XYZ file of N, CA, C and O in Angstrom:
324
model
N -1.381 2.347 16.334
C -1.871 1.861 15.062
C -0.681 1.820 14.103
O 0.011 2.812 13.922
N -0.479 0.673 13.499
C 0.626 0.534 12.556
C 0.262 1.174 11.215
O -0.891 1.550 10.980
N 1.245 1.303 10.354
C 1.007 1.876 9.029
C -0.005 1.031 8.257
O -0.919 1.563 7.617
N 0.141 -0.278 8.323
C -0.782 -1.171 7.623
C -2.209 -0.987 8.143
O -3.150 -0.895 7.373
N -2.371 -0.919 9.458
C -3.703 -0.717 10.042
C -4.276 0.635 9.639
O -5.478 0.761 9.384
N -3.434 1.641 9.565
C -3.880 2.957 9.136
C -4.350 2.960 7.694
O -5.363 3.589 7.359
N -3.618 2.265 6.825
C -4.009 2.183 5.412
C -5.329 1.445 5.262
O -6.207 1.863 4.505
N -5.483 0.353 5.989
C -6.732 -0.413 5.916
C -7.898 0.414 6.468
O -8.979 0.465 5.864
N -7.691 1.094 7.582
C -8.742 1.932 8.166
C -9.131 3.048 7.206
O -10.322 3.317 6.995
N -8.141 3.700 6.602
C -8.423 4.767 5.645
C -9.190 4.229 4.443
O -10.152 4.853 3.983
N -8.778 3.070 3.926
C -9.440 2.502 2.744
C -10.900 2.166 3.026
O -11.788 2.478 2.220
N -11.155 1.544 4.148
C -12.536 1.189 4.503
C -13.358 2.463 4.717
O -14.489 2.581 4.219
N -12.796 3.424 5.441
C -13.510 4.678 5.682
C -13.768 5.406 4.364
O -14.843 5.966 4.161
N -12.792 5.408 3.448
C -12.940 6.114 2.174
C -14.113 5.553 1.380
O -14.938 6.297 0.874
N -14.179 4.229 1.267
C -15.263 3.628 0.488
C -16.620 3.834 1.154
O -17.618 4.094 0.475
N -16.687 3.707 2.479
C -17.962 3.927 3.171
C -18.442 5.367 2.980
O -19.611 5.606 2.685
N -17.523 6.313 3.136
C -17.893 7.718 2.994
C -18.224 8.044 1.543
O -19.138 8.836 1.273
N -17.536 7.434 0.582
C -17.848 7.680 -0.822
C -19.288 7.322 -1.129
O -20.002 8.096 -1.777
N -19.749 6.182 -0.648
C -21.125 5.782 -0.919
C -22.131 6.676 -0.198
O -23.281 6.776 -0.615
N -21.712 7.353 0.870
C -22.585 8.315 1.523
C -22.604 9.647 0.775
O -23.613 10.360 0.776
N -21.502 10.001 0.127
C -21.365 11.295 -0.542
C -21.910 11.259 -1.969
O -22.372 12.290 -2.475
N -21.894 10.133 -2.619
C -22.305 10.059 -4.027
C -23.682 10.654 -4.328
O -23.845 11.346 -5.330
N -24.700 10.458 -3.515
C -26.009 11.016 -3.865
C -26.135 12.530 -3.690
O -27.108 13.117 -4.153
N -25.184 13.185 -3.039
C -25.287 14.623 -2.780
C -25.416 15.396 -4.091
O -24.552 15.350 -4.956
N -26.464 16.129 -4.239
C -26.652 16.998 -5.396
C -26.889 16.292 -6.712
O -26.787 16.920 -7.767
N -27.187 15.026 -6.692
C -27.410 14.280 -7.941
C -28.823 14.556 -8.449
O -29.806 14.163 -7.828
N -28.911 15.256 -9.566
C -30.191 15.559 -10.193
C -30.193 14.986 -11.601
O -29.253 15.225 -12.359
N -31.217 14.237 -11.979
C -31.261 13.695 -13.342
C -31.456 14.810 -14.366
O -31.991 15.870 -14.072
N -31.010 14.534 -15.570
C -31.135 15.488 -16.662
C -32.593 15.620 -17.091
O -33.352 14.653 -17.051
N -32.969 16.830 -17.521
C -34.342 17.046 -17.995
C -34.590 16.317 -19.309
O -35.670 15.775 -19.536
N -33.577 16.324 -20.188
C -33.698 15.654 -21.489
C -32.446 14.791 -21.696
O -31.465 15.243 -22.274
N -32.480 13.547 -21.197
C -31.279 12.704 -21.328
C -31.008 12.354 -22.790
O -31.938 12.157 -23.575
N -29.730 12.297 -23.181
C -29.405 11.905 -24.551
C -29.801 10.459 -24.821
O -29.901 9.651 -23.889
N -30.046 10.111 -26.061
C -30.414 8.725 -26.382
C -29.320 7.746 -25.941
O -28.133 8.021 -26.063
N -29.746 6.635 -25.409
C -28.804 5.608 -24.952
C -28.348 5.806 -23.523
O -27.529 5.044 -23.022
N -28.853 6.834 -22.852
C -28.491 7.112 -21.469
C -29.668 6.777 -20.569
O -30.815 7.035 -20.914
N -29.379 6.235 -19.417
C -30.421 5.922 -18.451
C -31.050 7.232 -17.978
O -30.324 8.180 -17.639
N -32.359 7.334 -17.948
C -32.997 8.598 -17.553
C -32.647 9.055 -16.131
O -32.695 10.232 -15.838
N -32.285 8.144 -15.273
C -31.983 8.519 -13.889
C -30.514 8.907 -13.683
O -30.131 9.267 -12.571
N -29.698 8.886 -14.726
C -28.286 9.261 -14.601
C -28.172 10.743 -14.276
O -28.876 11.566 -14.854
N -27.279 11.113 -13.337
C -27.164 12.527 -12.974
C -26.616 13.362 -14.127
O -25.754 12.920 -14.885
N -27.112 14.594 -14.250
C -26.669 15.491 -15.316
C -25.229 15.945 -15.061
O -24.407 15.955 -15.972
N -24.918 16.337 -13.834
C -23.569 16.774 -13.452
C -23.157 16.002 -12.208
O -23.451 16.408 -11.086
N -22.434 14.891 -12.363
C -22.102 14.073 -11.194
C -21.061 14.702 -10.257
O -21.002 14.345 -9.098
N -20.240 15.638 -10.732
C -19.209 16.309 -9.924
C -18.368 15.308 -9.129
O -18.205 15.425 -7.912
N -17.825 14.316 -9.817
C -17.088 13.245 -9.146
C -15.789 13.727 -8.501
O -15.443 13.260 -7.416
N -15.062 14.633 -9.152
C -13.803 15.100 -8.554
C -14.056 15.804 -7.224
O -13.316 15.594 -6.252
N -15.097 16.617 -7.157
C -15.445 17.276 -5.903
C -15.831 16.245 -4.847
O -15.400 16.332 -3.689
N -16.605 15.258 -5.241
C -17.032 14.220 -4.300
C -15.853 13.373 -3.831
O -15.787 12.984 -2.666
N -14.894 13.091 -4.721
C -13.694 12.349 -4.319
C -12.849 13.168 -3.341
O -12.302 12.627 -2.375
N -12.754 14.471 -3.571
C -11.976 15.333 -2.669
C -12.637 15.391 -1.292
O -11.952 15.262 -0.262
N -13.950 15.571 -1.253
C -14.676 15.606 0.023
C -14.535 14.266 0.737
O -14.294 14.209 1.953
N -14.640 13.178 -0.013
C -14.510 11.841 0.567
C -13.124 11.647 1.176
O -12.992 11.111 2.278
N -12.089 12.092 0.478
C -10.725 11.925 0.973
C -10.507 12.715 2.259
O -9.925 12.199 3.224
N -10.983 13.952 2.302
C -10.816 14.761 3.513
C -11.571 14.139 4.684
O -11.026 14.025 5.793
N -12.807 13.720 4.451
C -13.584 13.106 5.530
C -12.990 11.773 5.978
O -13.016 11.442 7.174
N -12.439 10.996 5.042
C -11.819 9.715 5.408
C -10.547 9.945 6.220
O -10.256 9.190 7.155
N -9.776 10.975 5.872
C -8.592 11.304 6.669
C -8.992 11.705 8.084
O -8.363 11.275 9.058
N -10.033 12.510 8.197
C -10.523 12.919 9.513
C -11.017 11.712 10.309
O -10.693 11.565 11.497
N -11.784 10.838 9.680
C -12.290 9.642 10.361
C -11.141 8.733 10.797
O -11.150 8.197 11.911
N -10.137 8.564 9.938
C -8.987 7.730 10.280
C -8.237 8.314 11.465
O -7.814 7.586 12.375
N -8.076 9.636 11.475
C -7.383 10.300 12.578
C -8.150 10.124 13.887
O -7.554 9.824 14.929
N -9.467 10.262 13.854
C -10.288 10.097 15.060
C -10.220 8.651 15.555
O -10.072 8.401 16.752
N -10.297 7.699 14.646
C -10.194 6.280 15.035
C -8.827 5.994 15.639
O -8.708 5.285 16.641
N -7.778 6.556 15.046
C -6.416 6.380 15.580
C -6.321 6.924 17.000
O -5.760 6.276 17.889
N -6.888 8.111 17.229
C -6.863 8.689 18.572
C -7.637 7.826 19.560
O -7.190 7.623 20.692
N -8.794 7.327 19.150
C -9.594 6.488 20.040
C -8.892 5.180 20.392
O -8.926 4.731 21.533
N -8.250 4.571 19.399
C -7.563 3.297 19.640
C -6.346 3.505 20.530
O -6.105 2.736 21.463
N -5.575 4.565 20.266
C -4.357 4.783 21.049
C -4.638 5.297 22.460
O -3.800 5.160 23.340
N -5.805 5.896 22.684
C -6.142 6.360 24.032
C -6.849 5.279 24.844
O -7.232 5.521 25.978
N -7.056 4.115 24.263
C -7.737 2.975 24.886
C -9.207 3.241 25.182
O -9.818 2.529 25.972
N -9.791 4.264 24.580
C -11.232 4.459 24.689
C -11.966 3.459 23.802
O -13.104 3.087 24.073
N -11.302 3.029 22.747
C -11.848 2.037 21.832
C -10.823 0.906 21.761
O -9.740 1.079 21.254
N -11.176 -0.244 22.301
C -10.259 -1.364 22.312
C -10.720 -2.413 21.288
O -11.875 -2.808 21.283
N -9.815 -2.815 20.437
C -10.109 -3.824 19.445
C -9.603 -5.203 19.859
O -9.616 -6.133 19.071
N -9.143 -5.296 21.078
C -8.620 -6.563 21.598
C -9.586 -7.122 22.624
O -10.267 -6.378 23.337
N -9.643 -8.442 22.722
C -10.543 -9.040 23.730
C -10.037 -8.722 25.145
O -8.837 -8.521 25.350
N -10.949 -8.663 26.121
C -10.512 -8.388 27.492
C -9.657 -9.539 28.025
O -9.822 -10.687 27.600
N -8.750 -9.252 28.926
C -7.915 -10.327 29.491
C -8.766 -11.300 30.290
O -9.771 -10.914 30.895
N -8.395 -12.576 30.287
C -9.174 -13.564 31.041
C -9.054 -13.319 32.548
O -8.045 -12.867 33.037
N -10.110 -13.637 33.238
C -10.032 -13.556 34.693
C -10.945 -12.625 35.251
O -11.467 -12.060 35.940
């Protein structure tokens, strides 16, 4: 896997995992301030979620790299014949 492929794999994995992590622990406020959507989370804890997302994306990228380099996961079409 080249550096460019690794960056692209990490970026895609990061965004996919972020959307999976965002709902974790999201509880709406009991008394939302005026002008705020009632369903907005009281404590979104975004820095924690970004850190968890980054660690999981690094792990996913590493696993994908191992699978591609071991030929267990081939991204190329089979040879003709």
